[in-house]
CSV table of C-alpha atoms in Angstrom, one decimal:
chain,number,residue,atom,x,y,z
M,1,MET,CA,-15.3,9.5,16.0
M,2,ILE,CA,-15.5,11.6,12.8
M,3,LYS,CA,-18.7,11.2,10.7
M,4,LYS,CA,-18.1,12.4,7.1
M,5,ILE,CA,-20.9,13.3,4.7
M,6,SER,CA,-20.4,12.3,1.1
M,7,LYS,CA,-23.0,13.5,-1.4
M,8,HIS,CA,-23.8,13.5,-5.1
M,9,THR,CA,-21.7,15.7,-7.4
M,10,THR,CA,-21.1,16.2,-11.1
M,11,GLY,CA,-18.3,17.4,-13.2
M,12,LEU,CA,-15.0,16.7,-11.5
M,13,LYS,CA,-12.5,18.8,-13.4
M,14,GLY,CA,-8.9,20.0,-13.0
M,15,ASN,CA,-5.3,18.8,-12.4
M,16,ILE,CA,-4.1,17.5,-9.1
M,17,LYS,CA,-0.9,16.1,-7.7
M,18,ILE,CA,-1.4,12.9,-5.7
M,19,PRO,CA,0.7,12.5,-2.6
M,20,ALA,CA,3.8,10.4,-2.4
M,21,ASP,CA,3.7,6.6,-2.7
M,22,LYS,CA,3.6,5.1,0.8
M,23,SER,CA,5.3,1.8,-0.2
M,24,ILE,CA,8.3,3.7,-1.6
M,25,SER,CA,8.3,6.2,1.3
M,26,HIS,CA,8.6,3.3,3.8
M,27,ARG,CA,11.5,1.7,1.9
M,28,SER,CA,13.3,5.0,1.3
M,29,VAL,CA,13.7,5.5,5.1
M,30,MET,CA,14.5,1.8,5.7
M,31,PHE,CA,17.2,1.5,3.0
M,32,THR,CA,18.9,4.9,3.5
M,33,SER,CA,19.0,4.2,7.2
M,34,LEU,CA,21.0,1.0,6.4
M,35,ALA,CA,23.4,2.9,4.1
M,36,LYS,CA,26.5,4.6,5.6
M,37,GLY,CA,26.3,8.3,4.9
M,38,LYS,CA,23.8,11.0,4.1
M,39,SER,CA,20.8,10.6,1.8
M,40,LEU,CA,18.1,12.9,0.6
M,41,ILE,CA,14.5,11.9,0.3
M,42,LYS,CA,12.3,14.2,-1.8
M,43,ASN,CA,8.4,14.2,-1.6
M,44,PHE,CA,8.2,11.9,1.5
M,45,SER,CA,4.6,10.8,2.3
M,46,LYS,CA,2.6,12.7,5.0
M,47,GLY,CA,0.7,9.5,5.8
M,48,GLU,CA,0.9,8.2,9.3
M,49,ASP,CA,2.2,4.8,8.3
M,50,PRO,CA,5.6,5.9,6.8
M,51,HIS,CA,6.0,8.2,9.7
M,52,SER,CA,5.7,5.2,12.0
M,53,THR,CA,8.7,3.7,10.1
M,54,LEU,CA,10.6,7.0,10.4
M,55,ARG,CA,10.1,7.2,14.2
M,56,ILE,CA,11.3,3.7,14.6
M,57,PHE,CA,14.6,4.4,12.8
M,58,LYS,CA,15.1,7.4,15.0
M,59,GLN,CA,14.8,5.1,18.0
M,60,LEU,CA,17.4,2.9,16.4
M,61,GLY,CA,19.9,5.7,16.3
M,62,VAL,CA,19.5,7.1,12.8
M,63,GLU,CA,19.6,10.9,12.4
M,64,ALA,CA,16.6,12.3,10.4
M,65,GLU,CA,15.7,15.9,9.7
M,66,PHE,CA,13.0,17.5,7.6
M,67,LEU,CA,14.3,20.4,5.5
M,68,ASP,CA,10.6,21.2,4.7
M,69,GLU,CA,7.4,19.3,5.1
M,70,LYS,CA,8.2,16.8,2.4
M,71,THR,CA,12.1,16.8,2.1
M,72,LEU,CA,13.9,14.6,4.5
M,73,THR,CA,17.6,14.0,5.1
M,74,ILE,CA,18.8,10.7,6.6
M,75,ASN,CA,22.2,10.5,8.1
M,76,SER,CA,23.3,7.0,9.2
M,77,LYS,CA,26.4,5.3,10.3
M,78,GLY,CA,25.2,2.2,8.6
M,79,THR,CA,24.6,0.4,11.8
M,80,LEU,CA,21.5,0.3,14.2
M,81,HIS,CA,21.5,0.6,17.9
M,82,LYS,CA,19.4,-1.2,20.6
M,83,PRO,CA,16.2,0.9,21.2
M,84,GLN,CA,15.4,2.0,24.7
M,85,ASP,CA,11.7,1.3,24.3
M,86,ASN,CA,9.3,-0.7,22.3
M,87,LEU,CA,9.1,0.0,18.6
M,88,ASP,CA,5.6,1.2,17.8
M,89,CYS,CA,4.5,0.3,14.3
M,90,GLY,CA,1.1,2.0,14.7
M,91,ASN,CA,-1.3,0.7,12.1
M,92,SER,CA,1.4,-0.2,9.6
M,93,GLY,CA,1.7,-3.8,8.5
M,94,THR,CA,4.5,-2.8,6.0
M,95,THR,CA,6.5,-1.4,8.9
M,96,MET,CA,6.2,-4.5,11.1
M,97,ARG,CA,6.8,-7.1,8.4
M,98,LEU,CA,9.7,-5.4,6.7
M,99,MET,CA,11.3,-4.4,10.0
M,100,SER,CA,11.2,-8.0,11.1
M,101,GLY,CA,13.8,-8.9,8.4
M,102,ILE,CA,16.0,-6.0,9.3
M,103,LEU,CA,15.9,-6.6,13.1
M,104,ALA,CA,16.4,-10.3,12.8
M,105,THR,CA,20.1,-9.7,11.8
M,106,GLN,CA,21.0,-7.1,14.4
M,107,ASN,CA,23.1,-7.7,17.5
M,108,PHE,CA,20.3,-6.8,20.0
M,109,THR,CA,16.8,-7.7,21.1
M,110,SER,CA,13.9,-5.4,20.2
M,111,THR,CA,10.1,-5.6,20.6
M,112,MET,CA,7.7,-4.4,17.9
M,113,ILE,CA,4.1,-3.4,18.9
M,114,GLY,CA,1.1,-2.1,17.0
M,115,ASP,CA,-2.3,-0.7,17.4
M,116,GLU,CA,-5.4,-2.9,18.0
M,117,SER,CA,-5.9,-3.5,14.3
M,118,LEU,CA,-2.3,-4.3,13.5
M,119,SER,CA,-2.1,-6.7,16.5
M,120,LYS,CA,-4.8,-8.8,14.9
M,121,ARG,CA,-3.0,-9.2,11.6
M,122,PRO,CA,-1.1,-12.4,10.7
M,123,MET,CA,2.6,-12.2,11.2
M,124,ARG,CA,3.4,-15.9,10.9
M,125,ARG,CA,3.9,-15.4,7.2
M,126,VAL,CA,7.2,-13.6,8.0
M,127,ILE,CA,8.0,-15.4,11.2
M,128,GLU,CA,8.2,-18.8,9.5
M,129,PRO,CA,10.7,-18.0,6.7
M,130,LEU,CA,12.8,-15.9,9.1
M,131,SER,CA,12.8,-18.8,11.6
M,132,LEU,CA,14.0,-21.1,8.8
M,133,MET,CA,17.0,-18.8,8.5
M,134,GLY,CA,17.6,-19.2,12.2
M,135,ALA,CA,15.9,-16.1,13.5
M,136,ASN,CA,14.7,-16.0,17.2
M,137,ILE,CA,11.2,-14.4,17.1
M,138,GLN,CA,8.6,-14.6,19.9
M,139,SER,CA,5.0,-13.8,19.2
M,140,THR,CA,1.5,-14.2,20.6
M,141,ASP,CA,0.2,-17.1,18.5
M,142,GLY,CA,1.6,-15.5,15.3
M,143,HIS,CA,0.5,-11.9,16.2
M,144,ALA,CA,2.2,-8.8,17.6
M,145,PRO,CA,3.9,-8.0,19.8
M,146,LEU,CA,7.0,-9.5,18.1
M,147,ILE,CA,10.1,-9.9,20.3
M,148,ILE,CA,13.1,-10.3,18.0
M,149,THR,CA,16.6,-11.3,19.2
M,150,GLY,CA,19.0,-10.6,16.4
M,151,SER,CA,21.7,-13.0,15.3
M,152,ASN,CA,23.7,-14.2,12.3
M,153,LEU,CA,21.3,-16.0,10.0
M,154,GLN,CA,21.7,-18.7,7.3
M,155,PRO,CA,20.7,-18.0,3.7
M,156,ILE,CA,17.5,-19.6,2.4
M,157,ASN,CA,15.9,-20.5,-0.9
M,158,TYR,CA,12.2,-19.9,0.0
M,159,THR,CA,9.1,-20.6,-2.0
M,160,SER,CA,6.2,-18.5,-0.8
M,161,LYS,CA,2.6,-19.6,-1.0
M,162,LEU,CA,1.6,-16.0,-1.2
M,163,ALA,CA,2.4,-13.3,-3.7
M,164,SER,CA,3.3,-10.8,-1.0
M,165,ALA,CA,5.7,-7.9,-1.4
M,166,GLN,CA,5.9,-7.7,2.4
M,167,VAL,CA,6.9,-11.3,2.8
M,168,LYS,CA,9.4,-11.1,-0.1
M,169,SER,CA,10.9,-7.8,1.2
M,170,CYS,CA,11.2,-9.1,4.7
M,171,ILE,CA,13.3,-12.1,3.5
M,172,LEU,CA,15.4,-10.0,1.1
M,173,LEU,CA,16.2,-7.5,3.9
M,174,ALA,CA,17.3,-10.4,6.1
M,175,GLY,CA,19.4,-11.7,3.2
M,176,LEU,CA,20.9,-8.2,2.7
M,177,ASN,CA,22.9,-8.8,6.0
M,178,THR,CA,23.4,-12.6,5.7
M,179,GLU,CA,26.4,-14.3,4.2
M,180,GLY,CA,25.5,-16.4,1.1
M,181,LEU,CA,22.7,-16.3,-1.5
M,182,THR,CA,19.1,-15.8,-0.2
M,183,SER,CA,16.3,-16.3,-2.8
M,184,VAL,CA,12.5,-15.9,-2.7
M,185,THR,CA,10.2,-17.4,-5.3
M,186,GLU,CA,6.5,-16.3,-5.5
M,187,PRO,CA,3.5,-17.8,-7.3
M,188,TYR,CA,3.0,-14.4,-9.0
M,189,ILE,CA,5.2,-11.3,-9.1
M,190,SER,CA,4.2,-8.9,-6.3
M,191,ARG,CA,5.1,-5.2,-6.2
M,192,ASN,CA,8.8,-4.8,-6.7
M,193,HIS,CA,9.7,-1.5,-5.1
M,194,THR,CA,12.2,-3.3,-2.8
M,195,GLU,CA,14.1,-4.8,-5.7
M,196,LEU,CA,14.2,-1.6,-7.7
M,197,MET,CA,15.4,0.5,-4.7
M,198,LEU,CA,17.9,-2.0,-3.5
M,199,LYS,CA,19.4,-2.2,-7.0
M,200,TYR,CA,19.4,1.7,-7.2
M,201,MET,CA,21.4,1.8,-4.0
M,202,GLY,CA,24.0,-0.7,-5.1
M,203,ALA,CA,22.8,-4.1,-3.6
M,204,ASN,CA,23.9,-7.3,-5.2
M,205,ILE,CA,20.4,-8.4,-6.2
M,206,SER,CA,19.0,-10.2,-9.3
M,207,VAL,CA,15.6,-11.2,-10.6
M,208,GLU,CA,14.8,-14.2,-12.8
M,209,GLY,CA,11.1,-14.8,-13.5
M,210,ASN,CA,9.3,-15.0,-10.1
M,211,THR,CA,12.5,-15.5,-8.2
M,212,VAL,CA,14.5,-12.7,-6.5
M,213,SER,CA,18.0,-13.4,-5.1
M,214,ILE,CA,20.3,-11.2,-2.9
M,215,GLU,CA,23.7,-11.5,-1.4
M,216,LYS,CA,25.1,-9.6,1.6
M,217,SER,CA,25.6,-6.0,0.4
M,218,GLU,CA,26.5,-2.6,1.6
M,219,LEU,CA,24.0,0.0,0.4
M,220,GLU,CA,25.2,3.4,-0.8
M,221,PRO,CA,23.5,6.7,0.2
M,222,ARG,CA,21.3,8.2,-2.5
M,223,THR,CA,18.9,10.9,-3.4
M,224,ILE,CA,15.5,9.3,-3.8
M,225,GLU,CA,12.6,11.3,-5.4
M,226,ILE,CA,9.2,9.6,-4.6
M,227,CYS,CA,6.4,9.6,-7.2
M,228,GLY,CA,2.7,9.8,-6.5
M,229,ASP,CA,1.0,6.8,-5.0
M,230,ILE,CA,-1.2,4.9,-7.6
M,231,SER,CA,-3.1,3.3,-4.8
M,232,SER,CA,-4.1,6.8,-3.6
M,233,ALA,CA,-4.8,7.8,-7.2
M,234,ALA,CA,-7.2,4.9,-7.6
M,235,TYR,CA,-10.0,6.8,-5.8
M,236,PHE,CA,-9.7,9.7,-8.3
M,237,ILE,CA,-9.4,7.3,-11.3
M,238,VAL,CA,-12.7,5.6,-10.3
M,239,ALA,CA,-14.4,8.9,-9.4
M,240,GLY,CA,-13.3,10.4,-12.7
M,241,LEU,CA,-14.8,7.4,-14.6
M,242,ILE,CA,-18.2,7.3,-12.9
M,243,VAL,CA,-19.0,10.9,-11.9
M,244,PRO,CA,-20.9,12.5,-14.8
M,245,ASN,CA,-19.1,15.1,-16.9
M,246,SER,CA,-15.6,14.6,-15.4
M,247,ASP,CA,-12.2,15.3,-17.0
M,248,ILE,CA,-9.2,15.2,-14.6
M,249,ILE,CA,-5.4,14.8,-14.8
M,250,LEU,CA,-3.4,13.2,-12.0
M,251,LYS,CA,0.2,14.4,-12.1
M,252,ASN,CA,3.4,12.4,-11.5
M,253,ILE,CA,1.9,9.0,-10.7
M,254,GLY,CA,4.0,5.9,-10.2
M,255,LEU,CA,3.5,3.5,-13.1
M,256,ASN,CA,5.5,0.6,-11.8
M,257,GLU,CA,4.0,-2.4,-13.7
M,258,THR,CA,3.6,-4.4,-10.5
M,259,ARG,CA,1.2,-1.8,-9.3
M,260,THR,CA,-0.8,-0.8,-12.4
M,261,GLY,CA,-3.3,-3.6,-12.3
M,262,ILE,CA,-6.1,-1.0,-11.8
M,263,LEU,CA,-5.1,0.6,-15.1
M,264,ASP,CA,-5.3,-2.7,-16.9
M,265,VAL,CA,-8.7,-3.4,-15.4
M,266,VAL,CA,-10.3,-0.1,-16.2
M,267,LYS,CA,-9.0,-0.3,-19.8
M,268,MET,CA,-10.5,-3.8,-20.1
M,269,MET,CA,-13.8,-2.2,-18.8
M,270,GLY,CA,-13.7,0.4,-21.6
M,271,ALA,CA,-12.4,3.4,-19.6
M,272,ASN,CA,-11.4,6.6,-21.4
M,273,ILE,CA,-8.0,6.9,-19.8
M,274,GLU,CA,-4.7,8.2,-21.2
M,275,ILE,CA,-1.1,8.1,-19.9
M,276,LEU,CA,1.0,11.2,-20.6
M,277,ASP,CA,4.6,12.3,-20.1
M,278,LYS,CA,6.2,9.0,-19.1
M,279,GLN,CA,9.7,9.2,-17.4
M,280,THR,CA,11.9,7.3,-15.0
M,281,ILE,CA,12.8,8.9,-11.6
M,282,SER,CA,15.0,7.2,-9.0
M,283,GLY,CA,14.5,3.8,-10.7
M,284,GLU,CA,10.6,4.0,-10.9
M,285,GLU,CA,8.5,4.8,-14.0
M,286,THR,CA,6.1,7.7,-13.6
M,287,GLY,CA,3.7,9.7,-15.7
M,288,ASP,CA,0.5,11.7,-15.7
M,289,ILE,CA,-3.0,10.1,-16.0
M,290,ARG,CA,-6.0,11.7,-17.7
M,291,ILE,CA,-9.4,10.3,-16.9
M,292,LYS,CA,-12.8,11.1,-18.4
M,293,THR,CA,-16.3,9.9,-17.6
M,294,SER,CA,-16.8,6.6,-19.4
M,295,GLU,CA,-19.4,3.9,-20.3
M,296,LEU,CA,-18.1,0.7,-18.6
M,297,LYS,CA,-18.7,-3.0,-19.0
M,298,GLY,CA,-18.1,-5.7,-16.4
M,299,CYS,CA,-15.1,-8.1,-16.5
M,300,LYS,CA,-13.4,-10.9,-14.6
M,301,ILE,CA,-10.5,-10.0,-12.3
M,302,SER,CA,-8.5,-13.0,-11.1
M,303,GLY,CA,-5.1,-14.8,-11.2
M,304,ASP,CA,-1.8,-13.0,-11.5
M,305,ILE,CA,-3.3,-9.6,-11.7
M,306,ILE,CA,-4.6,-9.7,-8.1
M,307,PRO,CA,-1.3,-8.8,-6.4
M,308,ARG,CA,-1.0,-5.8,-8.8
M,309,LEU,CA,-4.3,-4.3,-7.5
M,310,ILE,CA,-5.0,-5.9,-4.1
M,311,ASP,CA,-5.3,-2.6,-2.3
M,312,GLU,CA,-7.6,-1.1,-5.0
M,313,LEU,CA,-10.2,-3.9,-5.0
M,314,PRO,CA,-12.7,-2.1,-2.6
M,315,VAL,CA,-12.9,1.0,-4.9
M,316,ILE,CA,-12.9,-1.3,-8.0
M,317,ALA,CA,-16.0,-2.8,-6.4
M,318,VAL,CA,-17.6,0.7,-6.4
M,319,LEU,CA,-16.5,1.1,-10.0
M,320,ALA,CA,-18.1,-2.2,-11.0
M,321,THR,CA,-21.5,-1.1,-9.6
M,322,GLN,CA,-21.6,1.4,-12.5
M,323,ALA,CA,-20.5,-1.0,-15.2
M,324,ASP,CA,-23.0,-2.9,-17.4
M,325,GLY,CA,-23.0,-6.6,-16.8
M,326,GLU,CA,-21.3,-8.8,-14.3
M,327,THR,CA,-17.9,-8.2,-12.6
M,328,ILE,CA,-16.3,-11.2,-10.8
M,329,VAL,CA,-13.3,-10.8,-8.5
M,330,LYS,CA,-11.7,-14.1,-7.4
M,331,ASP,CA,-8.3,-15.3,-6.0
M,332,ALA,CA,-8.3,-12.4,-3.6
M,333,GLY,CA,-8.7,-14.2,-0.3
M,334,ASP,CA,-5.9,-12.2,1.3
M,335,LEU,CA,-8.3,-9.3,1.4
M,336,ARG,CA,-9.7,-10.9,4.5
M,337,ASN,CA,-6.3,-10.3,6.3
M,338,LYS,CA,-6.1,-6.5,5.8
M,339,GLU,CA,-7.0,-3.8,8.2
M,340,SER,CA,-10.5,-5.3,8.0
M,341,ASP,CA,-12.0,-8.3,6.3
M,342,ARG,CA,-12.3,-6.3,3.2
M,343,ILE,CA,-14.4,-8.9,1.4
M,344,THR,CA,-17.2,-9.0,4.0
M,345,ALA,CA,-16.9,-5.2,4.8
M,346,THR,CA,-17.0,-4.1,1.1
M,347,VAL,CA,-20.0,-6.3,0.4
M,348,THR,CA,-21.9,-5.4,3.6
M,349,GLU,CA,-21.5,-1.6,3.1
M,350,LEU,CA,-22.1,-1.4,-0.6
M,351,LYS,CA,-25.3,-3.5,-0.1
M,352,LYS,CA,-26.5,-0.8,2.3
M,353,LEU,CA,-26.2,1.7,-0.6
M,354,GLY,CA,-28.2,-0.4,-3.0
M,355,ALA,CA,-25.4,-2.3,-4.8
M,356,ASP,CA,-26.2,-5.8,-6.2
M,357,ILE,CA,-23.1,-7.5,-4.8
M,358,GLU,CA,-22.6,-11.0,-3.4
M,359,GLU,CA,-19.7,-12.4,-1.3
M,360,LEU,CA,-17.4,-15.2,-2.4
M,361,GLU,CA,-14.9,-17.0,-0.3
M,362,ASP,CA,-12.0,-15.3,-2.2
M,363,GLY,CA,-13.7,-12.2,-3.6
M,364,PHE,CA,-17.1,-11.0,-4.8
M,365,VAL,CA,-19.5,-10.7,-7.7
M,366,ILE,CA,-21.1,-7.3,-8.7
M,367,HIS,CA,-24.1,-7.1,-11.0
M,368,GLY,CA,-24.3,-3.7,-12.7
M,369,LYS,CA,-25.4,-1.2,-13.4
M,370,SER,CA,-26.8,-0.3,-10.0
M,371,ILE,CA,-28.4,2.9,-8.7
M,372,LEU,CA,-26.7,3.7,-5.4
M,373,LYS,CA,-29.6,5.1,-3.3
M,374,GLY,CA,-27.6,6.3,-0.3
M,375,GLY,CA,-29.5,8.0,2.5
M,376,CYS,CA,-27.9,5.9,5.2
M,377,GLU,CA,-24.9,5.5,7.5
M,378,VAL,CA,-22.0,3.2,6.5
M,379,ASN,CA,-19.1,1.9,8.5
M,380,THR,CA,-15.3,1.9,7.9
M,381,TYR,CA,-14.3,-1.0,10.2
M,382,HIS,CA,-11.2,1.1,11.1
M,383,ASP,CA,-10.0,0.6,7.5
M,384,HIS,CA,-8.7,3.6,5.6
M,385,ARG,CA,-9.2,2.1,2.1
M,386,LEU,CA,-12.8,1.2,2.8
M,387,ALA,CA,-13.5,4.7,4.2
M,388,MET,CA,-12.2,6.3,1.0
M,389,SER,CA,-14.0,3.8,-1.3
M,390,LEU,CA,-17.3,4.7,0.4
M,391,TYR,CA,-16.6,8.4,0.0
M,392,VAL,CA,-16.3,7.8,-3.8
M,393,ALA,CA,-19.6,5.8,-3.7
M,394,GLY,CA,-21.3,8.8,-2.1
M,395,LEU,CA,-20.3,11.0,-5.0
M,396,ILE,CA,-22.8,9.1,-7.2
M,397,ALA,CA,-25.4,8.2,-4.6
M,398,GLN,CA,-28.9,9.7,-5.0
M,399,LYS,CA,-28.9,10.8,-1.4
M,400,GLU,CA,-26.0,11.7,0.9
M,401,ILE,CA,-24.3,9.1,3.0
M,402,ALA,CA,-22.7,9.4,6.4
M,403,ILE,CA,-19.4,7.6,6.8
M,404,ASN,CA,-18.6,6.7,10.4
M,405,ASP,CA,-15.0,6.8,11.7
M,406,PHE,CA,-13.8,8.6,8.6
M,407,GLU,CA,-10.6,9.7,10.5
M,408,TRP,CA,-9.0,6.4,9.5
M,409,ALA,CA,-8.6,7.8,6.0
M,410,SER,CA,-6.0,10.3,7.3
M,411,ILE,CA,-3.7,7.4,8.3
M,412,SER,CA,-2.8,6.9,4.6
M,413,PHE,CA,-4.1,10.0,2.9
M,414,PRO,CA,-4.5,13.2,5.0
M,415,GLU,CA,-5.0,15.3,1.8
M,416,PHE,CA,-7.8,13.1,0.4
M,417,GLU,CA,-10.8,15.4,1.0
M,418,THR,CA,-9.0,18.6,0.1
M,419,LEU,CA,-7.9,17.2,-3.2
M,420,PHE,CA,-11.5,16.1,-4.0
M,421,ASN,CA,-12.9,19.5,-3.1
M,422,SER,CA,-10.4,21.1,-5.5
M,423,LEU,CA,-12.0,19.2,-8.4
M,424,MET,CA,-15.6,20.0,-7.5
C-alpha cells in the first residue's frame, strides 16, 4: 500500500504534454489486430489497462513489437487464434466489454478474467445484446469470468437503455464480423472513438442521430497517431483553475466533442480557458488547452452532457467545492458501477476534507465555496480516478492530506505525479 501526501501549493506554471488517450489506445490495438497486414501506432499509452488489451492480442496470435516506449507495430494475419490460457483483462472494463464483441464471432472458446475490482463490475449490459445476436456466453450471475464460445451471429437492431461507449462498441465489433446490418441506438450519444477509428480503417459504418450501423467489413492496416487523453487532462484543468496564480498549457489534447463535456462545464462556470492550435490527426480533433486561475460559479450538470464527462465527475466535484453557489450533478447513476461506487466514495472522502457535499441517488450536490481543511487520511477504494481527484483537492487544502492506496493511480496514469511536480 502506497500512502501519498498531497499538500497546499500555489502558482502552477508551464507547458506539459498529457499522455496518450487510453480509450483510443485500446481501440488502436484491437482494430489493427483485426486488420490483415502491418500497422503503426504512435504515442501508445503507458497505462496498465491498454497494456492488458495488448497482452491479450498477443495471446490470440497477433505479432506486436515496440520500436520505442511509445511506438508500436502490429502485424496481423487478420484472424485470431485460440488462446492457450485465460485472457486476463486486469482492471480494465473497456478490455473485457469490447473483447466480448470480438470473441463472440471467433471459431473458438475463450475465457476472460479480471482482478477483484473488475470481477464485481456488471457485464450483463454486454452479455444481453450479444445473446440476442446468438452468442454463447457463460458468466457468474452477470460478472466475470466470461466464457465465450464463438459462432456465426445474427445482426441486431439494438436500443440501449444506457449511453455507453463500451456497450455500443461491443455490439459494433460483433457486427463487424456478422453478415447483415447491425445497429445500435443510444438515449444520448456516448464517446465515438470506435466509430471514427473504424471509419478511418475502412469499415462500412454509418451514423444517423443517436444510431450507429455497421455491416461486415474487412479493416485496412493504418498508421494511428494517438492524441493526449482529455480524461487525464481533467486533473490539470481543474488544478489550473483552482490553485492560486496558475497559468498552464496542456499540449496535443483530444478534443473529440463526445469527450469535451468538462470543457463545456468549466466554461459555464466562468473558467478562463482557451483552445489553441486545433487540428485533425488520425480522424480525431486535437488542440492545446490554456488554463488560468479563475473565479467560478456553480451550475447544474445533467442530461445528455453526462456521457461526455462521466469519468471526470469526481474531479469536477473537487472543482465545484471552489465555485460560488450550488453545483448539482444528476443523471449520473452509472457512477455507482465504476471501479468503485464513485458517488458514495466521492461524497464520503470530500466530506472528510471539509467539503459541503450531499449524496443523491444519481449524483451529488456541492455547496461552495468551501475551505478544504485537510489534515486527515482519505481512501481511494482501489479507484484510480478518485485517487487523482483527491490529490488535486490536496493542492488547495489548508493542511496536507494522506491518500491511502495511491498506487491505483498508476493503472491509468503512471506519469501523473511527475507532471504535476514539473508545474510546481
